[in-house]
CSV table of C-alpha atoms and ligand atoms in Angstrom, one decimal:
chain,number,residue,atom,x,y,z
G,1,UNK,CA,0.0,0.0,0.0
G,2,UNK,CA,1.6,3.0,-1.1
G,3,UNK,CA,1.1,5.8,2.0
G,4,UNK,CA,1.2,9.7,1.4
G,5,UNK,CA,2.1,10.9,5.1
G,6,UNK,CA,2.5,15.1,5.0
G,7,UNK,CA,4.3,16.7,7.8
G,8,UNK,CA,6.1,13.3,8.1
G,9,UNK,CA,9.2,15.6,9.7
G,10,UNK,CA,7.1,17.5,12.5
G,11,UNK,CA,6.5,16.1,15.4
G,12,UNK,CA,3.5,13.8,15.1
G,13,UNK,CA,4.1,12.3,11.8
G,14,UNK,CA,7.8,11.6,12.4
G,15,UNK,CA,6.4,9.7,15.3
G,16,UNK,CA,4.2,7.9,12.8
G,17,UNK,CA,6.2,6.9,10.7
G,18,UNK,CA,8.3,5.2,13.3
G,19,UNK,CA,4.9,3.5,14.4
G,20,UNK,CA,4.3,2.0,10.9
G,21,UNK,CA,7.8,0.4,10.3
G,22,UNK,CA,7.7,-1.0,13.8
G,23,UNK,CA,4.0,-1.9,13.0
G,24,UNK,CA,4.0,-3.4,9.1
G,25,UNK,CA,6.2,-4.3,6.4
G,26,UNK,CA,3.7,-3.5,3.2
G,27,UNK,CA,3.5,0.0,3.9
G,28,UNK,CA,5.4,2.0,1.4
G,29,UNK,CA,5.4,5.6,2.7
G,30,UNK,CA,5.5,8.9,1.0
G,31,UNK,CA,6.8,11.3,3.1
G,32,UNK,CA,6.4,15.0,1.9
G,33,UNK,CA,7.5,18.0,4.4
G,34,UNK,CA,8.0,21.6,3.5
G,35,UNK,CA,10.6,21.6,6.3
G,36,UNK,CA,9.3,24.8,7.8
G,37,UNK,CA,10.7,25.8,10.7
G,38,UNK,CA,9.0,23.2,12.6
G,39,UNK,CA,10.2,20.0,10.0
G,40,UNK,CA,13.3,18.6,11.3
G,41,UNK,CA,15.3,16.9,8.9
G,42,UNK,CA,16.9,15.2,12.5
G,43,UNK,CA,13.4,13.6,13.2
G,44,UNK,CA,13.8,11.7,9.9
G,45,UNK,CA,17.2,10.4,9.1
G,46,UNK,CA,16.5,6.9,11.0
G,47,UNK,CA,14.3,6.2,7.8
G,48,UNK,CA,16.8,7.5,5.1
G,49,UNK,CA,17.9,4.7,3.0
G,50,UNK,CA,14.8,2.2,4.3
G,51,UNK,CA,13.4,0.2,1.7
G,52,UNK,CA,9.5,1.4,1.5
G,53,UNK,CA,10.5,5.3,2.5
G,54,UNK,CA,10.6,8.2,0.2
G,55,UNK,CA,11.1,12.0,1.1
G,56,UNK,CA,9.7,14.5,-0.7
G,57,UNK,CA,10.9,18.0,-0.1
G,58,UNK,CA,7.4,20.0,-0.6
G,59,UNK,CA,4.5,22.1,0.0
G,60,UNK,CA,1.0,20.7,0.0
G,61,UNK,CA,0.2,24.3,-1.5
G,62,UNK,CA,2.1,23.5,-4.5
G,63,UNK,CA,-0.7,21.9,-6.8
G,64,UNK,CA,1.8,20.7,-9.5
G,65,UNK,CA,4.0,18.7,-7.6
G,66,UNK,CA,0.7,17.3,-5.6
G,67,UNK,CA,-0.8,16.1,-9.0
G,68,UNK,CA,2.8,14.4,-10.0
G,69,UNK,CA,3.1,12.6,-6.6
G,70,UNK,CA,-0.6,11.4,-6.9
G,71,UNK,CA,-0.3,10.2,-10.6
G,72,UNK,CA,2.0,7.9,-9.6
G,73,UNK,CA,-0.8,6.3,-7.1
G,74,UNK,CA,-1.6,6.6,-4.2
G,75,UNK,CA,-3.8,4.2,-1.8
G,76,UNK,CA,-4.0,6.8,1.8
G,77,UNK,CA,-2.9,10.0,2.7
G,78,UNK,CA,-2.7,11.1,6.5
G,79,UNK,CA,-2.5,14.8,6.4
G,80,UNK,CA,-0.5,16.1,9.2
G,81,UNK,CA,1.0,18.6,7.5
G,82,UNK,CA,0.3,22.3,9.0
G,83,UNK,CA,1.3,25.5,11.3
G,84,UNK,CA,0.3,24.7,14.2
G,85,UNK,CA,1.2,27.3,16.7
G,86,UNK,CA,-0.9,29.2,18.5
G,87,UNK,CA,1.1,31.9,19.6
G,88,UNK,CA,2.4,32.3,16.0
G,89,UNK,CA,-1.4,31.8,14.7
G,90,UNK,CA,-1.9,35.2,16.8
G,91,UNK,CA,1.6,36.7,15.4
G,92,UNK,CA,1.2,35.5,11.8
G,93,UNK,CA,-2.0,34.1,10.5
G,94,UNK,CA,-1.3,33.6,7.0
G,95,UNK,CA,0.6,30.8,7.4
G,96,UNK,CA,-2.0,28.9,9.0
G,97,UNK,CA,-4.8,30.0,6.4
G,98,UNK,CA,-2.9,29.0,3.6
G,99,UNK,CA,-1.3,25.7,4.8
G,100,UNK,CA,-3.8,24.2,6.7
G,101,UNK,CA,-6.8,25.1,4.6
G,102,UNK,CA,-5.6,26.1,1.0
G,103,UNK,CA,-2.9,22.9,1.5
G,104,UNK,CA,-5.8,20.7,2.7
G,105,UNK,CA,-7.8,22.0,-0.7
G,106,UNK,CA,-4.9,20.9,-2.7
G,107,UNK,CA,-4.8,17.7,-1.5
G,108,UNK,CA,-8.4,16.8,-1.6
G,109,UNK,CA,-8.3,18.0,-5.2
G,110,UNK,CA,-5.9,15.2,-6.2
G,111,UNK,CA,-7.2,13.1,-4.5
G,112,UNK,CA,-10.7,13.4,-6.1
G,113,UNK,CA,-9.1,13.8,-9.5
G,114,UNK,CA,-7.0,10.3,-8.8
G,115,UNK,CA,-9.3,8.4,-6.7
G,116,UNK,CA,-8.3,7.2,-2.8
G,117,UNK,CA,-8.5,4.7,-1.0
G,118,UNK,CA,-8.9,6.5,2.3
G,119,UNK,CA,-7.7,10.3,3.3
G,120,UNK,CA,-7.6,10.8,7.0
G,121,UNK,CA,-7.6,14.4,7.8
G,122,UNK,CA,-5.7,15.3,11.3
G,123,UNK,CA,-7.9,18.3,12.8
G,124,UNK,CA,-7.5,18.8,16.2
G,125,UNK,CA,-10.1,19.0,19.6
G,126,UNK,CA,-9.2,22.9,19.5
G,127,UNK,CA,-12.3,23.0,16.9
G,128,UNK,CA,-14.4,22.7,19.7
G,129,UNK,CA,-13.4,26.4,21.3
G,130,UNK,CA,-13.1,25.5,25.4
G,131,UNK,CA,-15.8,23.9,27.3
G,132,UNK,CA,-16.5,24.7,31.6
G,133,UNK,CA,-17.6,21.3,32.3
G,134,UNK,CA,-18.2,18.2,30.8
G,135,UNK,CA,-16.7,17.4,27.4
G,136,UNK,CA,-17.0,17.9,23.8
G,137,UNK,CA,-18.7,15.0,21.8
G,138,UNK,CA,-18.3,14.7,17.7
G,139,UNK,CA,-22.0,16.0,17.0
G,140,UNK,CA,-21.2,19.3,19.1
G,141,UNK,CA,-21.2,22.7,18.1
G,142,UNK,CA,-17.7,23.5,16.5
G,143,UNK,CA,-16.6,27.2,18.1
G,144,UNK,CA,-12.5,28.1,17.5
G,145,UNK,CA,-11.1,31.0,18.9
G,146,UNK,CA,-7.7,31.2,17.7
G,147,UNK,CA,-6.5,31.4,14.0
G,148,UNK,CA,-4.6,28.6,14.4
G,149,UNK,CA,-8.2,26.7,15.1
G,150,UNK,CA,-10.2,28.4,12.7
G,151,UNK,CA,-7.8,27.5,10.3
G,152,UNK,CA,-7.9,23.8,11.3
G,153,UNK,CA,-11.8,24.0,11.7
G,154,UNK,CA,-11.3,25.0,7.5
G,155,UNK,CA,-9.5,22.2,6.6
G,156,UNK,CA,-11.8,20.1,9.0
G,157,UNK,CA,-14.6,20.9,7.2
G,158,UNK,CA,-13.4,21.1,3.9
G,159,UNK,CA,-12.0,17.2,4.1
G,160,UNK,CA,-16.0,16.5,5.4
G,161,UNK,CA,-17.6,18.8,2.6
G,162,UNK,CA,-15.8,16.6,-0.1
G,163,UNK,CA,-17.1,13.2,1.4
G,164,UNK,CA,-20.6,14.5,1.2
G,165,UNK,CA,-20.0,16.5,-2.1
G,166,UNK,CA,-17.3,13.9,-4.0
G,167,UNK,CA,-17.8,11.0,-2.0
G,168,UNK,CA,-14.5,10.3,-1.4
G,169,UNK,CA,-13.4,8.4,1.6
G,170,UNK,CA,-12.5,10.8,4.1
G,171,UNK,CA,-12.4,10.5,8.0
G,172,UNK,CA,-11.7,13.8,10.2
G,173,UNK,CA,-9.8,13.2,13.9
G,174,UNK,CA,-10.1,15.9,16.6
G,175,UNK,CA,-7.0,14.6,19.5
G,176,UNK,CA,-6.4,16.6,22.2
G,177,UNK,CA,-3.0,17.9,23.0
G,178,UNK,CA,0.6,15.8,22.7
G,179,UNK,CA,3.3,15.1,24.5
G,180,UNK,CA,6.6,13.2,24.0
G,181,UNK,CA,9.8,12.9,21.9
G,182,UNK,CA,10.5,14.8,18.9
G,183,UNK,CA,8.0,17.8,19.7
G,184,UNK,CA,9.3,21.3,19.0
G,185,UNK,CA,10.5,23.4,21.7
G,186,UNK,CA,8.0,26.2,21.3
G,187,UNK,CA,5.3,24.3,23.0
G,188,UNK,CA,4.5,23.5,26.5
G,189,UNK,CA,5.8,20.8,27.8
G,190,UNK,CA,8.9,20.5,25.9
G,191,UNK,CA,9.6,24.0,26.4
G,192,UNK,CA,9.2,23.8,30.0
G,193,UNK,CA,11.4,20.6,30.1
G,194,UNK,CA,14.2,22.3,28.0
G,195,UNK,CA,14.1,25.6,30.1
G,196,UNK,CA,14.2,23.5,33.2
G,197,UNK,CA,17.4,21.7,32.2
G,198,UNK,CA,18.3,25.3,31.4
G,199,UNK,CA,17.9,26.7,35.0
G,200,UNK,CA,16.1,29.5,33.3
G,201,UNK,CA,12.5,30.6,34.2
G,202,UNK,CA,9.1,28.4,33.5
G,203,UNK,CA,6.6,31.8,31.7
G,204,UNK,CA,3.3,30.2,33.0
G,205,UNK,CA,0.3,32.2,31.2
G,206,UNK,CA,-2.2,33.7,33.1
G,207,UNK,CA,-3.2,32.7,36.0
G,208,UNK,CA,-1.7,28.6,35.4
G,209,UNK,CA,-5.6,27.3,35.8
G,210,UNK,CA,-6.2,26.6,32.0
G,211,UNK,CA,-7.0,22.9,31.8
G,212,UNK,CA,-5.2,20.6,28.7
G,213,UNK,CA,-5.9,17.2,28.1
G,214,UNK,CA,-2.7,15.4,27.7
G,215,UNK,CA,-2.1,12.2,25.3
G,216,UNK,CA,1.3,10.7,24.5
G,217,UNK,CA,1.9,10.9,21.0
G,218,UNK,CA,2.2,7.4,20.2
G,219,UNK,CA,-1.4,6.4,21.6
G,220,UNK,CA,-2.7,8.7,19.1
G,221,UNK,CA,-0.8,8.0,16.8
G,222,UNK,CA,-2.0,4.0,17.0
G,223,UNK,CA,-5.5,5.9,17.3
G,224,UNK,CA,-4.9,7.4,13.6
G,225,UNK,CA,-4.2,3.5,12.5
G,226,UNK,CA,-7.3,2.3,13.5
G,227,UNK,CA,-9.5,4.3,12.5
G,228,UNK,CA,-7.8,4.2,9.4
G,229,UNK,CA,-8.7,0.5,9.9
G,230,UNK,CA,-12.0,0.1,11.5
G,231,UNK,CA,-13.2,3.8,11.5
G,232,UNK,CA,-16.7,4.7,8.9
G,233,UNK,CA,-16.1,6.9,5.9
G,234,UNK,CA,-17.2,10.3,6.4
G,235,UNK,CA,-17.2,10.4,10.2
G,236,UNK,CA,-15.5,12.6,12.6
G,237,UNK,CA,-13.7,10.6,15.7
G,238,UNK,CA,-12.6,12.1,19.0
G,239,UNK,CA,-9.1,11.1,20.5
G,240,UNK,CA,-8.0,11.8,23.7
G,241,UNK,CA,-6.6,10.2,27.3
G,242,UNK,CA,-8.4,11.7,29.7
G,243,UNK,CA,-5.2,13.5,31.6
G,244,UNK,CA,-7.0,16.6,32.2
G,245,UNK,CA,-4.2,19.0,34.5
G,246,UNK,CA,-4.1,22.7,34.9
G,247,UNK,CA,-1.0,24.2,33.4
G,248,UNK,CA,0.5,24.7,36.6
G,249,UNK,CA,0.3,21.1,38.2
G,250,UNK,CA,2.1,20.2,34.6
G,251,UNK,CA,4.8,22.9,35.8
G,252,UNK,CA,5.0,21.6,38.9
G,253,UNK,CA,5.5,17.7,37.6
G,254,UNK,CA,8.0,18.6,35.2
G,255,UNK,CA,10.1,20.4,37.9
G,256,UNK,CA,9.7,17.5,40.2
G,257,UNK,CA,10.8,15.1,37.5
G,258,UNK,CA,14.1,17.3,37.0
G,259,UNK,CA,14.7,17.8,40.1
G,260,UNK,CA,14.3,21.5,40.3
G,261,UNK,CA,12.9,24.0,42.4
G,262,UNK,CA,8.9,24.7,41.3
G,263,UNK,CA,9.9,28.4,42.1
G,264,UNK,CA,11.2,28.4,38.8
G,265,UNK,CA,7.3,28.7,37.5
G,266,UNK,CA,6.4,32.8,36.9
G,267,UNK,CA,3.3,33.9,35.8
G,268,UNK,CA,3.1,35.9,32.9
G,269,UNK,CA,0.8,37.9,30.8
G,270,UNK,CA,-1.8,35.3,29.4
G,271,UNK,CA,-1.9,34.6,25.7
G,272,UNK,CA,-4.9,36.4,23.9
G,273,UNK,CA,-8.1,34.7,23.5
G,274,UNK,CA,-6.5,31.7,25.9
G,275,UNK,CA,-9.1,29.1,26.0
G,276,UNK,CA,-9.6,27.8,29.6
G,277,UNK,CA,-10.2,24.0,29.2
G,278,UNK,CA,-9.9,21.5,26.0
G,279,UNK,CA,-12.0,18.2,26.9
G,280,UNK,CA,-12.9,15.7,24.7
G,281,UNK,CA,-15.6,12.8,24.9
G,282,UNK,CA,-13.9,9.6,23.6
G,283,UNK,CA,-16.7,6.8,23.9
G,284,UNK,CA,-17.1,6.8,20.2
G,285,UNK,CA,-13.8,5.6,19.4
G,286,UNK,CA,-13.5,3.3,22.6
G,287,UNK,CA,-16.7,1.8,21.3
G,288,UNK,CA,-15.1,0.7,18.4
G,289,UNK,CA,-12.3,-1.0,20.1
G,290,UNK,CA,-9.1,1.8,20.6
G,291,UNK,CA,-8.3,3.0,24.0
G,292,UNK,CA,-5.1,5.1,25.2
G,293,UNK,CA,-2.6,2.7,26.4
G,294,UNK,CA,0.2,5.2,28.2
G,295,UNK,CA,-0.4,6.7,32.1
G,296,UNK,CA,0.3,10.1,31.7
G,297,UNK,CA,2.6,9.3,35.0
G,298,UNK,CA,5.1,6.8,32.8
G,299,UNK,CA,4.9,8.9,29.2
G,300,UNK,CA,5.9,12.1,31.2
G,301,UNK,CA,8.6,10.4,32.3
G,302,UNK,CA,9.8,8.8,29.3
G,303,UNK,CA,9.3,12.3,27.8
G,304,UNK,CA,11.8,14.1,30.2
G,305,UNK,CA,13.9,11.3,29.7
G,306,UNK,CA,14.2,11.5,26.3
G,307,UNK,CA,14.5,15.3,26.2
G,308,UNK,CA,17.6,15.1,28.9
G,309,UNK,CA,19.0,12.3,27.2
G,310,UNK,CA,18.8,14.7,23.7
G,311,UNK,CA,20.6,17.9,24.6
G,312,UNK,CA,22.1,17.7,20.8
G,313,UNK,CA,18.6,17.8,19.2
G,314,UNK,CA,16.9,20.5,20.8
G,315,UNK,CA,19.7,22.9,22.1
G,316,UNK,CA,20.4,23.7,18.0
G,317,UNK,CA,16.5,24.7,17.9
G,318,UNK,CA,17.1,27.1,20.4
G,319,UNK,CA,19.8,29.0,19.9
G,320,UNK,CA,18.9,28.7,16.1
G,321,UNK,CA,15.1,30.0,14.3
G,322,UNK,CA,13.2,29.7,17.6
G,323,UNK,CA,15.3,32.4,19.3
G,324,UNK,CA,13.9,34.3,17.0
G,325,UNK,CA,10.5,34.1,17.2
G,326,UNK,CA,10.5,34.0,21.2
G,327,UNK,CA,11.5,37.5,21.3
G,328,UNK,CA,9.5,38.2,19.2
G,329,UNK,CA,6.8,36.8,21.2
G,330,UNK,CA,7.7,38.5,23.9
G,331,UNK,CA,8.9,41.9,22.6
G,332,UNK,CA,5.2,42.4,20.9
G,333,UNK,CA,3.2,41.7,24.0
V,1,LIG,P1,4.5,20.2,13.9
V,1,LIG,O1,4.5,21.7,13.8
V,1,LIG,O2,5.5,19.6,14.8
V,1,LIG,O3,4.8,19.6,12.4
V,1,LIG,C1,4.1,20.1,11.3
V,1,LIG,C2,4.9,19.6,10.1
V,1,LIG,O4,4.2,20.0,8.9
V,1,LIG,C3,6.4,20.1,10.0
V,1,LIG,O5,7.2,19.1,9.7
V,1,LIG,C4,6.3,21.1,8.8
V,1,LIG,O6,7.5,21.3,8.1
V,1,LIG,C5,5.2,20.5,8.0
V,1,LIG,N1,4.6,21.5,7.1
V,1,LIG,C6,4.1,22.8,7.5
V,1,LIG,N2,3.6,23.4,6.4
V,1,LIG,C7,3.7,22.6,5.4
V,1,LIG,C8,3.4,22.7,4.0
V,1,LIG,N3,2.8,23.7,3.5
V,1,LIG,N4,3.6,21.6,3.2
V,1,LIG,C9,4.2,20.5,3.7
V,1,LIG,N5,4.6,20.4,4.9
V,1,LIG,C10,4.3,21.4,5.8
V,1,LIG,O7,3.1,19.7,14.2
V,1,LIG,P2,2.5,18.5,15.1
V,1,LIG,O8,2.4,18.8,16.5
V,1,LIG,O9,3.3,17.3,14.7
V,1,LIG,O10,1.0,18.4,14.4
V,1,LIG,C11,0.8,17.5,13.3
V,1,LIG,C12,-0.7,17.6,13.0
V,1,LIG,O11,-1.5,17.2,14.1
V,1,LIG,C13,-1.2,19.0,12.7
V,1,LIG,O12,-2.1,18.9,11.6
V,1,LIG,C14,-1.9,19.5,14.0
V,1,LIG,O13,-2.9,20.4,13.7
V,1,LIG,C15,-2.4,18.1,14.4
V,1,LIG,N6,-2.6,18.0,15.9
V,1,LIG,C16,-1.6,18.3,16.7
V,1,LIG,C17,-1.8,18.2,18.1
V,1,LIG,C18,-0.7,18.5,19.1
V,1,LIG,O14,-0.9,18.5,20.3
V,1,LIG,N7,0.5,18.7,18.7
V,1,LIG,C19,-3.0,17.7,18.6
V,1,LIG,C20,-4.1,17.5,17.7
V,1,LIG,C21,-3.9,17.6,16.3
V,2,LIG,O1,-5.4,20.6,21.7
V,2,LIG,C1,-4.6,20.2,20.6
V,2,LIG,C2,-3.7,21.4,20.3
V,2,LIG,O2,-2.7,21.4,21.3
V,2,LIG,C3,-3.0,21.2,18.9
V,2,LIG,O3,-4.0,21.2,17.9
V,2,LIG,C4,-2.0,22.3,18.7
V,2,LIG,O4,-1.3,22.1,17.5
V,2,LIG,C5,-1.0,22.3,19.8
V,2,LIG,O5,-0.1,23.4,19.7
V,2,LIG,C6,-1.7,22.4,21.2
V,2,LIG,O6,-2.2,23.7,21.4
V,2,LIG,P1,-2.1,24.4,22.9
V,2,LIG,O7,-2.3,25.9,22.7
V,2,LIG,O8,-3.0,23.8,23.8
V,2,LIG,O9,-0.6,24.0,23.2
V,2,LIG,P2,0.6,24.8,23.8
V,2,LIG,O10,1.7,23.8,24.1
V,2,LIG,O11,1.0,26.0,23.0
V,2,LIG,O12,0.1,25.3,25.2
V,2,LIG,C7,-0.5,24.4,26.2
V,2,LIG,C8,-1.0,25.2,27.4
V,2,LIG,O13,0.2,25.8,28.0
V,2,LIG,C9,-1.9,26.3,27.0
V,2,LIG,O14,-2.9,26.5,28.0
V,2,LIG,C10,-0.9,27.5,27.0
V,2,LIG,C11,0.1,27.2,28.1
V,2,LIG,N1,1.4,27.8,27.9
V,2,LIG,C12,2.0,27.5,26.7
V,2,LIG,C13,3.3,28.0,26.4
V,2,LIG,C14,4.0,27.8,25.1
V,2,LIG,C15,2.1,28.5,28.9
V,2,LIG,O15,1.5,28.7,30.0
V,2,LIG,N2,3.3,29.0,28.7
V,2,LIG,C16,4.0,28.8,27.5
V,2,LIG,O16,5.1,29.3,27.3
């Protein structure tokens, strides 16, 4: 089966791929990345070389090279691929409006032109906008507040709109927020981690109270499998682990792990529109047979081990691109 995976050299997807050769031996994957900022060609070089594994320096914008690679035939795409910021969303939308929905367009054009086997779109529980109490099921009223999520809500949408429209074979995921090895340095946890190893300040937003739901990336990432095995064509499947923390009990964990004092946490000036609490209701997938395998207690672990057992990978993000945009971040506000 010949696999297009986009954003294979993010976070997530590299992850992915890792899953599928540990998993099967038939997939032959496709991996195109525009190596923004955010693709790391690090995340990638275990596969260089392995029979089955092609890279594909490109953007899902770019509808000429989308129609070549789709010519040649393809069976699934798992679109990954796409900003996926927040804070940047707020800095620079246009990014996020033309990767995640005009790329996502692209795509689904080929894909209706060359026919598919299945396309499983990657949205995100952010969709939903933040919730008080309870949590979000598929059928719910979809309210983003961030460009980043609007954007995703686009693409989200648009992958649904061609099942109805096309009838091609398309299935939308909305996960709640990741954690582990391989993730950029610009969000949360690893940020946190890395600062922590640092000595340097933890910048909690707000008030710390905002509430994340926290899945390690390789339960979700066996989540994307099966419903790309057992999930229905044109439906919309919530993934999620049910570690809901405030911000500052994560802060406070991660300085534990380390070994570090938790006064190291400051409060700062709370990110714009900051939704208070992601939750997602995940009987419709456990119904079907997939639940989260990884304790938030052992994967957080494993995470900090991984990122203090790394120094090399993430220490040339920050002094390099991301140094960049942090002041940035921080300058504007
Ligand atoms: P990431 O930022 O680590 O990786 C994104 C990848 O996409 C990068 O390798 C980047 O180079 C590539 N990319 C960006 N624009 C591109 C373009 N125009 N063409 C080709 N490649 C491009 O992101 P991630 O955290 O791995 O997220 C992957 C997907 O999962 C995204 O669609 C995101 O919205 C979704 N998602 C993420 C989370 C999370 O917690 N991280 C949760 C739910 C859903
Ligand atoms: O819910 C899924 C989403 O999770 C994904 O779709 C996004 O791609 C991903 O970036 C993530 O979005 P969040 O905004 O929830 O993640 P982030 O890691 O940026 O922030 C997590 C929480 O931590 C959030 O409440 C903001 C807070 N935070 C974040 C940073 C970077 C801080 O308090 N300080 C920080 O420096």
């Amino acid at each position: 089966m010949r696999v297009l995976v986009t954003g294979g050299a993010g976070f997530i997807g590299s992850n992915f791929i890792r899953l599928v050769f540990e998993k099967f031996t038939d997939w032959e994957i496709i991996n195109l990345d525009k190596l923004t900022y955010a693709g790391n060609p690090e995340n990638i070089k275990e596969f260089e070389g392995q029979s089955g594994y092609t890279f594909i320096q490109g953007d899902i914008c770019d509808s000429e090279l989308i129609d070549e690679i789709f010519k040649k035939g393809i069976d699934a795409v798992f679109n990954f691929a796409a900003e996926t910021h927040v804070d940047r969303s707020i800095m620079y939308g246009g990014d996020f409006i033309q990767t995640d929905v005009f790329g996502t367009f692209v795509l689904l054009e080929a894909a209706k032109k060359y026919g598919i086997g299945r396309f499983i779109q990657i949205s995100t529980d952010e969709v939903y906008g933040s919730i008080k109490e309870g949590s979000f099921k598929e059928t719910d009223a979809l309210n983003p507040s961030s460009p980043y999520s609007a954007s995703k809500l686009g693409a989200d949408r648009l992958a649904y709109a061609y099942h109805v429209t096309y009838k091609l074979p398309i299935i939308v995921t909305r996960c709640s927020n990741n954690y582990g090895p391989y993730q950029y340095p610009e969000k949360f946890i690893p940020l946190f981690i890395t600062h922590a190893i640092e000595g340097k300040d933890l910048p909690l937003y707000g008030d710390g109270t905002n509430v994340r739901d926290w899945i390690f990336v390789q339960d979700h990432n066996e989540a994307l499998i099966f419903v790309f095995d057992k999930g229905i064509d044109g439906e919309v499947y919530n993934i999620g682990a049910k570690n809901e923390f405030p911000n500052l009990e994560i802060a406070h964990k991660i300085c534990e792990l380390l070994k570090k004092p938790k006064d190291l946490v400051k409060l700062v000036k709370d990110r714009p529109g900051h939704d208070a609490r992601y939750s997602v209701d995940i009987s419709k997938i456990k119904a079907l047979g997939w639940e989260p395998k990884k304790s938030f207690e052992e994967g957080m672990k494993e995470t900090v081990e991984w990122y203090k057992a790394n120094p090399d990978w993430w220490e040339k993000i920050k002094s390099g691109a991301f140094k960049e945009y942090y002041e940035k971040w921080y300058k504007d506000r």
